[in-house]
Coordinates of C-alpha atoms in Angstrom, one line a residue:
M29 CA 76.8 72.5 149.8
E30 CA 78.0 74.1 146.5
R31 CA 81.7 73.6 145.9
P32 CA 83.5 76.9 145.0
A33 CA 85.6 76.8 141.9
W34 CA 88.8 77.2 144.0
A35 CA 88.1 74.1 146.1
P36 CA 90.0 70.9 145.1
R37 CA 87.6 68.1 144.2
S38 CA 89.4 65.8 146.7
I39 CA 88.3 67.7 149.8
D40 CA 85.1 67.1 151.8
V41 CA 83.5 70.5 152.1
S42 CA 81.3 69.3 155.0
V43 CA 84.3 68.8 157.3
P44 CA 85.8 71.8 159.1
S45 CA 89.6 72.5 158.6
V46 CA 91.8 74.3 161.1
S47 CA 93.5 76.1 158.1
R48 CA 90.2 77.4 156.8
I49 CA 89.0 78.4 160.3
Y50 CA 92.3 80.3 160.7
D51 CA 91.6 82.0 157.3
Y52 CA 88.2 83.0 158.6
Y53 CA 89.6 84.5 161.7
L54 CA 91.9 86.6 159.5
G55 CA 89.1 87.8 157.4
G56 CA 89.9 85.6 154.4
S57 CA 87.5 84.2 151.8
H58 CA 88.9 80.6 151.4
N59 CA 86.6 78.9 153.9
F60 CA 83.2 77.2 153.9
E61 CA 80.1 77.6 156.1
V62 CA 81.1 74.6 158.1
D63 CA 84.4 76.3 159.0
R64 CA 82.7 79.6 159.8
E65 CA 80.2 77.7 162.0
A66 CA 83.0 76.0 164.0
A67 CA 84.8 79.4 164.3
R68 CA 81.7 81.1 165.6
R69 CA 81.2 78.4 168.2
A70 CA 84.8 78.7 169.4
M71 CA 84.4 82.5 169.5
E72 CA 81.3 82.2 171.8
F73 CA 83.8 81.1 174.5
M74 CA 86.8 83.1 173.3
P75 CA 85.7 86.1 171.3
G76 CA 89.3 87.3 170.9
L77 CA 90.4 84.4 168.7
P78 CA 90.7 86.7 165.6
K79 CA 93.0 89.0 167.7
I80 CA 95.2 86.1 168.6
T81 CA 95.6 85.0 164.9
Q82 CA 96.4 88.6 163.9
A83 CA 99.1 88.8 166.7
N84 CA 100.5 85.5 165.3
R85 CA 100.7 87.0 161.8
A86 CA 102.2 90.2 163.1
F87 CA 104.9 88.3 165.0
M88 CA 105.6 86.1 162.0
R89 CA 106.3 89.2 159.8
R90 CA 108.6 90.8 162.5
A91 CA 110.5 87.5 162.8
V92 CA 110.9 87.1 159.1
R93 CA 112.2 90.7 158.8
Y94 CA 114.6 90.0 161.6
A95 CA 115.8 86.8 160.0
A96 CA 116.3 88.5 156.6
G97 CA 118.1 91.3 158.4
E98 CA 120.5 88.8 159.9
G99 CA 121.4 87.6 156.4
I100 CA 119.2 84.5 156.2
T101 CA 117.8 84.1 152.7
Q102 CA 116.1 80.7 153.1
F103 CA 112.8 80.0 154.8
L104 CA 110.9 76.8 155.5
D105 CA 107.4 77.5 156.7
V106 CA 105.7 74.4 158.0
G107 CA 102.0 74.6 158.7
S108 CA 101.9 77.7 156.5
G109 CA 98.1 77.7 156.0
I110 CA 96.1 79.6 153.4
P111 CA 98.1 82.6 152.0
T112 CA 96.8 86.0 153.0
F113 CA 98.3 89.5 153.1
G114 CA 102.0 89.7 154.2
N115 CA 103.1 86.1 153.5
V116 CA 106.6 84.9 154.3
H117 CA 107.9 85.2 150.7
E118 CA 106.5 88.7 150.4
V119 CA 108.1 89.9 153.6
A120 CA 111.4 88.1 153.0
Q121 CA 111.8 89.0 149.4
A122 CA 111.0 92.7 150.2
V123 CA 114.0 92.7 152.5
S124 CA 116.2 90.3 150.5
P125 CA 115.3 90.0 146.8
G126 CA 115.9 86.4 145.7
A127 CA 115.2 85.0 149.2
R128 CA 113.9 81.4 148.8
V129 CA 110.8 80.1 150.6
V130 CA 109.2 76.7 150.8
Y131 CA 105.7 76.4 152.3
V132 CA 104.5 73.2 153.8
D133 CA 100.9 72.3 154.6
H134 CA 98.7 69.2 154.5
D135 CA 95.4 71.0 153.9
P136 CA 94.6 70.7 150.1
V137 CA 93.0 74.2 150.0
A138 CA 96.1 75.7 151.6
V139 CA 98.3 73.9 149.1
A140 CA 96.1 74.7 146.0
H141 CA 95.8 78.4 146.9
S142 CA 99.6 78.6 147.7
Q143 CA 100.3 77.2 144.2
A144 CA 98.1 79.9 142.7
V145 CA 99.7 82.7 144.7
L146 CA 103.2 81.5 143.9
A147 CA 102.7 81.0 140.2
G148 CA 105.6 82.6 138.4
N149 CA 107.7 83.1 141.5
E150 CA 110.8 80.9 140.9
D151 CA 112.1 81.5 144.4
A152 CA 109.0 80.0 146.3
D153 CA 107.1 76.8 146.2
V154 CA 104.7 74.7 148.3
V155 CA 104.9 71.1 149.6
A156 CA 101.9 68.9 150.5
A157 CA 103.2 67.3 153.6
D158 CA 102.7 66.9 157.3
L159 CA 104.9 68.2 160.2
R160 CA 104.5 64.7 161.8
K161 CA 106.6 63.2 159.0
P162 CA 109.7 65.4 158.8
Q163 CA 111.6 63.2 156.3
E164 CA 108.8 63.7 153.8
I165 CA 109.3 67.4 154.0
L166 CA 113.1 67.3 153.9
A167 CA 113.2 64.8 151.0
S168 CA 110.6 66.7 148.9
P169 CA 111.7 67.9 145.5
Q170 CA 110.7 71.5 146.4
V171 CA 113.1 71.6 149.5
E172 CA 115.9 69.8 147.5
Q173 CA 115.6 72.3 144.6
L174 CA 115.1 75.6 146.5
L175 CA 116.9 75.2 149.8
D176 CA 120.6 74.5 150.5
L177 CA 120.5 72.9 153.9
D178 CA 124.3 73.4 154.3
R179 CA 123.5 77.1 154.7
P180 CA 121.3 78.7 157.5
V181 CA 117.5 78.4 157.1
A182 CA 114.8 80.0 159.1
L183 CA 112.4 77.2 160.2
L184 CA 108.9 78.6 160.9
L185 CA 106.5 76.7 163.1
V186 CA 103.9 79.4 163.7
A187 CA 100.6 78.4 165.2
I188 CA 101.0 74.7 164.2
L189 CA 102.6 72.8 167.1
H190 CA 99.5 73.2 169.3
F191 CA 97.6 71.0 166.7
V192 CA 100.1 68.1 167.2
E193 CA 99.1 65.8 170.1
D194 CA 101.6 64.4 172.5
E195 CA 101.1 60.9 171.2
D196 CA 102.5 62.1 167.9
D197 CA 105.6 63.4 169.6
P198 CA 105.9 67.0 168.4
Y199 CA 109.3 67.4 170.2
A200 CA 110.8 64.6 168.1
A201 CA 109.4 66.1 164.9
V202 CA 111.0 69.5 165.7
A203 CA 114.2 67.9 166.7
E204 CA 114.4 65.9 163.4
L205 CA 113.8 69.1 161.4
S206 CA 116.3 71.0 163.5
A207 CA 119.0 68.3 163.0
A208 CA 118.9 68.9 159.3
L209 CA 119.6 72.6 159.6
A210 CA 123.1 74.3 159.4
P211 CA 124.6 76.2 162.2
G212 CA 123.2 79.7 162.4
S213 CA 119.7 78.6 161.4
L214 CA 116.7 80.0 163.2
L215 CA 113.6 78.4 164.8
V216 CA 110.6 80.8 164.7
L217 CA 107.7 79.5 166.8
T218 CA 104.4 80.4 168.4
H219 CA 102.2 78.2 170.5
A220 CA 98.8 78.5 172.2
S221 CA 98.7 78.4 176.0
Y222 CA 96.2 79.0 178.8
E223 CA 98.8 81.4 180.2
G224 CA 98.0 85.0 179.2
I225 CA 94.4 84.4 178.0
P226 CA 92.2 87.2 179.6
L227 CA 89.6 84.6 180.6
P228 CA 89.2 81.9 183.2
A229 CA 90.8 78.7 181.9
Q230 CA 87.4 76.9 182.3
R231 CA 85.8 79.3 179.8
A232 CA 88.7 79.1 177.4
E233 CA 88.4 75.4 177.6
G234 CA 85.1 75.7 175.8
A235 CA 86.9 76.9 172.7
V236 CA 89.4 74.1 173.0
N237 CA 86.5 71.6 173.1
V238 CA 85.2 72.9 169.8
Y239 CA 88.4 71.9 168.2
K240 CA 88.2 68.5 169.9
D241 CA 84.7 68.1 168.5
I242 CA 85.9 68.7 165.0
R243 CA 88.7 66.1 165.5
N244 CA 91.5 68.7 165.4
P245 CA 92.4 68.9 169.1
L246 CA 94.0 72.1 170.2
I247 CA 96.7 71.3 172.7
M248 CA 97.4 74.1 175.2
R249 CA 100.9 73.8 176.6
S250 CA 102.6 75.6 179.4
R251 CA 105.5 78.1 178.9
D252 CA 107.9 75.5 180.2
E253 CA 106.5 72.8 177.8
I254 CA 106.8 75.3 174.9
A255 CA 110.4 76.2 175.8
R256 CA 111.4 72.5 175.4
F257 CA 110.9 72.9 171.6
F258 CA 114.0 75.2 171.7
E259 CA 116.4 72.6 173.1
G260 CA 119.6 73.0 171.2
Y261 CA 118.9 76.6 170.3
D262 CA 120.2 79.8 171.9
M263 CA 117.2 82.1 172.4
V264 CA 117.2 85.4 170.6
E265 CA 116.3 88.4 172.8
P266 CA 113.8 88.9 174.4
G267 CA 113.4 85.1 174.7
L268 CA 110.1 83.2 174.8
V269 CA 107.4 85.9 175.5
P270 CA 103.8 86.8 174.7
M271 CA 103.6 87.7 171.0
P272 CA 103.3 91.5 171.3
H273 CA 106.5 91.6 173.5
W274 CA 108.7 90.1 170.8
R275 CA 110.6 93.0 169.3
P276 CA 107.5 95.2 169.0
E277 CA 107.1 97.9 166.4
T278 CA 104.2 99.5 168.3
A279 CA 103.6 99.9 172.0
P280 CA 102.5 96.6 173.5
E281 CA 100.2 98.3 175.9
D282 CA 98.1 99.4 172.9
E283 CA 97.5 95.8 171.9
D284 CA 94.2 94.0 172.5
P285 CA 94.4 91.8 175.7
Y286 CA 93.8 88.7 173.7
A287 CA 97.0 89.3 171.7
F288 CA 99.0 88.2 174.8
S289 CA 97.6 84.7 174.7
G290 CA 100.3 82.1 174.1
F291 CA 104.0 82.5 173.5
A292 CA 106.4 83.4 170.7
G293 CA 110.1 83.0 170.4
V294 CA 113.1 82.7 168.0
G295 CA 116.1 80.5 168.7
R296 CA 119.4 80.2 166.8
T297 CA 121.5 77.1 166.3
S298 CA 125.2 77.3 167.2

């Protein structure tokens, strides 16, 4: 397989990546045929996957605008993925010029492309790190230089926690990141679930098995299990809800049925 000029030499272009598969669902160009093939296999079982990713991005933008409107000027986006239209720094800095953003991802393509997109932006940077190692994120030079953890931060965990298996204790990782945040900080989160998917769970499981086959298991959690990530936070209205129901800007009934797959919420530390 020919390696595109934008692909870091360190990556294996024959192995699918969830970041690049997500990029494909969003209509991006930073993916390989191996990623597109995995995405198409998953879509055979769950054809609405692109609609789910679009709903994730739309929620993220609404939540960032909400946070900026609440006076938060610092954003830590963990599992940020490959930049596409309407990134966190673009949304936040449009509302609050000078807002500071640190992206975090462990996919080399996501990191390399983020560095290219952020070139010349002194208020945003990217860290190559993993959610499962919170201290590496918190101790990174980028976080130390750009974010003042003594002031409120919006911590974004959008479409990332469902790729962290129970044995890696995602609840502990979220709690460790949360413990570093000042009062008034926000947790912005989405998570996949069988609840709300307009398909029988057995059919949706076929798509889940595709991710298992590429060694990036997709962990579908219940609403109650997802709510546990917000322990220590006060939920912002309307609470933990399907993505189109969180402070919608258009009528939810006009959304594609797949957009209601999984849950989204924002919590505030006190």
